[in-house]
Amino acid sequence: MNNFTFYAPTYFAFGKETENECGKLVKRFGGTKVLIHYGGGSVVRSGLLERVKTSLKEESISFIELSGVMPNPRDGLVYEGIDLCRKENVDFILAVGGGSTIDSAKAIAAGTVYDGDFWDFYEGKPVTEALPIGTILTIAAAGSEGSPDSVITKEKGMLKRGASGEAYRPKFSILNPALTQTLPAYQTACGITDIIAHLYERYLTNTTEVEVTDRLIEGLIASMIHEGPRVIENPDNYEARANIMWAGMVAHNNICGVGRSQDWTSHNLEHELSAEYDCAHGAGLAVVMPAVFTYTMKQDVMRFAQIASRVWGCQMDFYHPEKTALEGIERLRCFLASIGMPLTFEELGAKEQDIEKLAHTACYGDGSGSGKVYGFTTLEQTDVENIYRLML
Ligand code: NZQ
Ligand code: ZN
């Protein structure tokens, strides 16, 4: 195991009706003038926004609103939010929604207190300062409620890039599983897929002797295999939703990723697809993961065979572990299909003729890239093209 530091100071309030605590929590973490940030309207339709406002009013906290965050959030709204926060002297941002809303809130939080262009953070500058952020989560998926990360798409060139820094960890996150009961089955499944992807990205490591984090990851994926179909079958299953919601946080606040190298190839390749075709991140990952795993399996066949036997119930073939490894990848594909996820490029609206361009952007970005995708293995542009071809 490698040396590491781990500091994840987010305060979590989990369970039914916890959103009614948001006023008290904003006060506790020093907010006096709040920007409520949300998406395309699900929180209005569900009545959540009204409850949030009531809770803030009860604590005499003033607020303004900025709505309109789109899935795969854009830089345009971030600039608007920064201007608004400066003009209105906002000192706390409350994100009400999913990963897109939380990520947009984080970008506004950093940009408001920064003299330069907030996009600098999405080109590698670490985020060291930001307005405090609180979240009320409505979909179990991205894990942004506990992560130090944010992913934004720059409209010019449709570049989707991430930024990181401890200042991006929310001060508090409210997780009420009942709020996710209004999700369409497809979005629920996208979320489950993203959670599984966050676990695989950490599982695929070149660090040896990481049994504890291996076992944590395996247990979490196994619980998604159990809970996923239950919640797709019965969207009102509170207990299944509760387990999925907490798994989404644990999968991505990095408690499972400490002390080990990590992969992130699937995410890097997927971000090109959701930037270009505006598909849901989880749906993109369902198509990308099996292809990436099949292509990179030779890096450590035993690791893939291990997860196949421990999580996917495959019989270990000690003479031909690559067969076990492949069977595990196939079971992952079948599971994703069973919860309604797409499996091919075409189903995402992606086009074969774009493969070279997609691979080039993945490797070179907007010109600042190294020409390679680093992760579990190091990939050249031709490797990335080959992987995209496996998705056809
Ligand atoms: O905008 P509204 O109307 O709220 O609708 C949303 C949106 O259309 C809807 N929705 C959310 N909660 C709902 C609901 N509809 C009904 N009932 C509810 N309770 O679901 C749609 C998707 O929402 P979004 O926020 O985009 O989903 P998700 O949480 O999957 O976030 C995806 C974004 O997170 C990024 C992805 O790249 C993508 O841009 N990621 C962020 C990470 C991070 N910050 O740590 C890590 C992830 O790997 C990921 O890359
Ligand atoms: Zn993800």
PDB file of N, CA, C and O in Angstrom, residues 244-275:
ATOM      1  N   ILE A 244     -28.262   2.278  -2.157  1.00  0.00           N
ATOM      2  CA  ILE A 244     -27.610   2.794  -3.373  1.00  0.00           C
ATOM      3  C   ILE A 244     -27.088   4.212  -3.117  1.00  0.00           C
ATOM      4  O   ILE A 244     -25.981   4.568  -3.543  1.00  0.00           O
ATOM      5  N   MET A 245     -27.849   4.990  -2.397  1.00  0.00           N
ATOM      6  CA  MET A 245     -27.433   6.381  -2.164  1.00  0.00           C
ATOM      7  C   MET A 245     -26.147   6.451  -1.333  1.00  0.00           C
ATOM      8  O   MET A 245     -25.240   7.232  -1.633  1.00  0.00           O
ATOM      9  N   TRP A 246     -26.072   5.618  -0.309  1.00  0.00           N
ATOM     10  CA  TRP A 246     -24.859   5.670   0.519  1.00  0.00           C
ATOM     11  C   TRP A 246     -23.676   5.065  -0.254  1.00  0.00           C
ATOM     12  O   TRP A 246     -22.544   5.557  -0.162  1.00  0.00           O
ATOM     13  N   ALA A 247     -23.967   4.047  -1.054  1.00  0.00           N
ATOM     14  CA  ALA A 247     -22.892   3.458  -1.883  1.00  0.00           C
ATOM     15  C   ALA A 247     -22.317   4.505  -2.829  1.00  0.00           C
ATOM     16  O   ALA A 247     -21.099   4.559  -3.049  1.00  0.00           O
ATOM     17  N   GLY A 248     -23.191   5.355  -3.392  1.00  0.00           N
ATOM     18  CA  GLY A 248     -22.727   6.386  -4.324  1.00  0.00           C
ATOM     19  C   GLY A 248     -21.731   7.322  -3.670  1.00  0.00           C
ATOM     20  O   GLY A 248     -20.752   7.754  -4.292  1.00  0.00           O
ATOM     21  N   MET A 249     -21.970   7.626  -2.393  1.00  0.00           N
ATOM     22  CA  MET A 249     -21.047   8.509  -1.678  1.00  0.00           C
ATOM     23  C   MET A 249     -19.735   7.759  -1.378  1.00  0.00           C
ATOM     24  O   MET A 249     -18.640   8.229  -1.681  1.00  0.00           O
ATOM     25  N   VAL A 250     -19.869   6.569  -0.812  1.00  0.00           N
ATOM     26  CA  VAL A 250     -18.673   5.816  -0.403  1.00  0.00           C
ATOM     27  C   VAL A 250     -17.809   5.451  -1.622  1.00  0.00           C
ATOM     28  O   VAL A 250     -16.582   5.399  -1.536  1.00  0.00           O
ATOM     29  N   ALA A 251     -18.458   5.221  -2.748  1.00  0.00           N
ATOM     30  CA  ALA A 251     -17.717   4.826  -3.960  1.00  0.00           C
ATOM     31  C   ALA A 251     -16.808   5.928  -4.465  1.00  0.00           C
ATOM     32  O   ALA A 251     -15.856   5.667  -5.194  1.00  0.00           O
ATOM     33  N   HIS A 252     -17.125   7.193  -4.082  1.00  0.00           N
ATOM     34  CA  HIS A 252     -16.381   8.275  -4.741  1.00  0.00           C
ATOM     35  C   HIS A 252     -15.772   9.314  -3.795  1.00  0.00           C
ATOM     36  O   HIS A 252     -15.162  10.270  -4.257  1.00  0.00           O
ATOM     37  N   ASN A 253     -15.916   9.146  -2.470  1.00  0.00           N
ATOM     38  CA  ASN A 253     -15.230  10.141  -1.630  1.00  0.00           C
ATOM     39  C   ASN A 253     -13.781   9.711  -1.398  1.00  0.00           C
ATOM     40  O   ASN A 253     -13.043  10.345  -0.670  1.00  0.00           O
ATOM     41  N   ASN A 254     -13.416   8.634  -2.034  1.00  0.00           N
ATOM     42  CA  ASN A 254     -12.051   8.089  -2.116  1.00  0.00           C
ATOM     43  C   ASN A 254     -11.635   7.227  -0.932  1.00  0.00           C
ATOM     44  O   ASN A 254     -10.475   6.831  -0.845  1.00  0.00           O
ATOM     45  N   ILE A 255     -12.546   6.900  -0.056  1.00  0.00           N
ATOM     46  CA  ILE A 255     -12.172   5.996   1.041  1.00  0.00           C
ATOM     47  C   ILE A 255     -11.756   4.627   0.482  1.00  0.00           C
ATOM     48  O   ILE A 255     -10.935   3.932   1.072  1.00  0.00           O
ATOM     49  N   CYS A 256     -12.307   4.281  -0.689  1.00  0.00           N
ATOM     50  CA  CYS A 256     -11.942   3.006  -1.332  1.00  0.00           C
ATOM     51  C   CYS A 256     -10.719   3.141  -2.238  1.00  0.00           C
ATOM     52  O   CYS A 256     -10.278   2.155  -2.823  1.00  0.00           O
ATOM     53  N   GLY A 257     -10.220   4.350  -2.401  1.00  0.00           N
ATOM     54  CA  GLY A 257      -9.155   4.545  -3.390  1.00  0.00           C
ATOM     55  C   GLY A 257      -7.820   4.943  -2.798  1.00  0.00           C
ATOM     56  O   GLY A 257      -6.832   5.078  -3.529  1.00  0.00           O
ATOM     57  N   VAL A 258      -7.798   5.105  -1.464  1.00  0.00           N
ATOM     58  CA  VAL A 258      -6.549   5.567  -0.850  1.00  0.00           C
ATOM     59  C   VAL A 258      -5.472   4.491  -0.906  1.00  0.00           C
ATOM     60  O   VAL A 258      -5.765   3.295  -0.898  1.00  0.00           O
ATOM     61  N   GLY A 259      -4.230   4.935  -0.978  1.00  0.00           N
ATOM     62  CA  GLY A 259      -3.092   4.016  -0.883  1.00  0.00           C
ATOM     63  C   GLY A 259      -2.860   3.155  -2.105  1.00  0.00           C
ATOM     64  O   GLY A 259      -2.093   2.195  -2.049  1.00  0.00           O
ATOM     65  N   ARG A 260      -3.523   3.480  -3.203  1.00  0.00           N
ATOM     66  CA  ARG A 260      -3.378   2.661  -4.409  1.00  0.00           C
ATOM     67  C   ARG A 260      -3.444   3.554  -5.650  1.00  0.00           C
ATOM     68  O   ARG A 260      -4.134   4.569  -5.659  1.00  0.00           O
ATOM     69  N   SER A 261      -2.724   3.135  -6.706  1.00  0.00           N
ATOM     70  CA  SER A 261      -2.885   3.845  -7.976  1.00  0.00           C
ATOM     71  C   SER A 261      -4.281   3.529  -8.506  1.00  0.00           C
ATOM     72  O   SER A 261      -4.873   2.510  -8.136  1.00  0.00           O
ATOM     73  N   GLN A 262      -4.794   4.434  -9.332  1.00  0.00           N
ATOM     74  CA  GLN A 262      -6.159   4.258  -9.848  1.00  0.00           C
ATOM     75  C   GLN A 262      -6.152   4.344 -11.371  1.00  0.00           C
ATOM     76  O   GLN A 262      -5.176   4.749 -11.970  1.00  0.00           O
ATOM     77  N   ASP A 263      -7.289   3.977 -11.973  1.00  0.00           N
ATOM     78  CA  ASP A 263      -7.323   3.892 -13.427  1.00  0.00           C
ATOM     79  C   ASP A 263      -7.857   5.178 -14.085  1.00  0.00           C
ATOM     80  O   ASP A 263      -7.087   5.999 -14.552  1.00  0.00           O
ATOM     81  N   TRP A 264      -9.157   5.344 -14.157  1.00  0.00           N
ATOM     82  CA  TRP A 264      -9.875   6.491 -14.736  1.00  0.00           C
ATOM     83  C   TRP A 264      -9.841   6.542 -16.256  1.00  0.00           C
ATOM     84  O   TRP A 264     -10.249   7.539 -16.862  1.00  0.00           O
ATOM     85  N   THR A 265      -9.395   5.455 -16.903  1.00  0.00           N
ATOM     86  CA  THR A 265      -9.440   5.412 -18.370  1.00  0.00           C
ATOM     87  C   THR A 265     -10.886   5.451 -18.870  1.00  0.00           C
ATOM     88  O   THR A 265     -11.204   6.175 -19.826  1.00  0.00           O
ATOM     89  N   SER A 266     -11.758   4.675 -18.233  1.00  0.00           N
ATOM     90  CA  SER A 266     -13.159   4.644 -18.710  1.00  0.00           C
ATOM     91  C   SER A 266     -13.781   6.032 -18.619  1.00  0.00           C
ATOM     92  O   SER A 266     -14.489   6.467 -19.535  1.00  0.00           O
ATOM     93  N   HIS A 267     -13.526   6.733 -17.513  1.00  0.00           N
ATOM     94  CA  HIS A 267     -14.079   8.084 -17.390  1.00  0.00           C
ATOM     95  C   HIS A 267     -13.508   9.026 -18.450  1.00  0.00           C
ATOM     96  O   HIS A 267     -14.230   9.824 -19.036  1.00  0.00           O
ATOM     97  N   ASN A 268     -12.204   8.939 -18.661  1.00  0.00           N
ATOM     98  CA  ASN A 268     -11.602   9.832 -19.669  1.00  0.00           C
ATOM     99  C   ASN A 268     -12.199   9.598 -21.048  1.00  0.00           C
ATOM    100  O   ASN A 268     -12.505  10.548 -21.777  1.00  0.00           O
ATOM    101  N   LEU A 269     -12.385   8.342 -21.402  1.00  0.00           N
ATOM    102  CA  LEU A 269     -12.948   8.053 -22.729  1.00  0.00           C
ATOM    103  C   LEU A 269     -14.439   8.395 -22.797  1.00  0.00           C
ATOM    104  O   LEU A 269     -14.941   8.839 -23.829  1.00  0.00           O
ATOM    105  N   GLU A 270     -15.121   8.186 -21.666  1.00  0.00           N
ATOM    106  CA  GLU A 270     -16.560   8.506 -21.643  1.00  0.00           C
ATOM    107  C   GLU A 270     -16.787  10.007 -21.740  1.00  0.00           C
ATOM    108  O   GLU A 270     -17.716  10.443 -22.417  1.00  0.00           O
ATOM    109  N   HIS A 271     -15.970  10.804 -21.070  1.00  0.00           N
ATOM    110  CA  HIS A 271     -16.209  12.256 -21.078  1.00  0.00           C
ATOM    111  C   HIS A 271     -16.196  12.813 -22.503  1.00  0.00           C
ATOM    112  O   HIS A 271     -16.929  13.752 -22.814  1.00  0.00           O
ATOM    113  N   GLU A 272     -15.412  12.188 -23.384  1.00  0.00           N
ATOM    114  CA  GLU A 272     -15.435  12.637 -24.788  1.00  0.00           C
ATOM    115  C   GLU A 272     -16.798  12.360 -25.410  1.00  0.00           C
ATOM    116  O   GLU A 272     -17.292  13.157 -26.224  1.00  0.00           O
ATOM    117  N   LEU A 273     -17.417  11.243 -25.037  1.00  0.00           N
ATOM    118  CA  LEU A 273     -18.723  10.888 -25.616  1.00  0.00           C
ATOM    119  C   LEU A 273     -19.832  11.789 -25.085  1.00  0.00           C
ATOM    120  O   LEU A 273     -20.662  12.281 -25.858  1.00  0.00           O
ATOM    121  N   SER A 274     -19.851  12.021 -23.755  1.00  0.00           N
ATOM    122  CA  SER A 274     -20.939  12.873 -23.237  1.00  0.00           C
ATOM    123  C   SER A 274     -20.744  14.326 -23.653  1.00  0.00           C
ATOM    124  O   SER A 274     -21.718  15.068 -23.784  1.00  0.00           O
ATOM    125  N   ALA A 275     -19.488  14.738 -23.886  1.00  0.00           N
ATOM    126  CA  ALA A 275     -19.263  16.104 -24.381  1.00  0.00           C
ATOM    127  C   ALA A 275     -19.766  16.223 -25.821  1.00  0.00           C
ATOM    128  O   ALA A 275     -20.456  17.176 -26.181  1.00  0.00           O
TER     129      ALA A 275
END
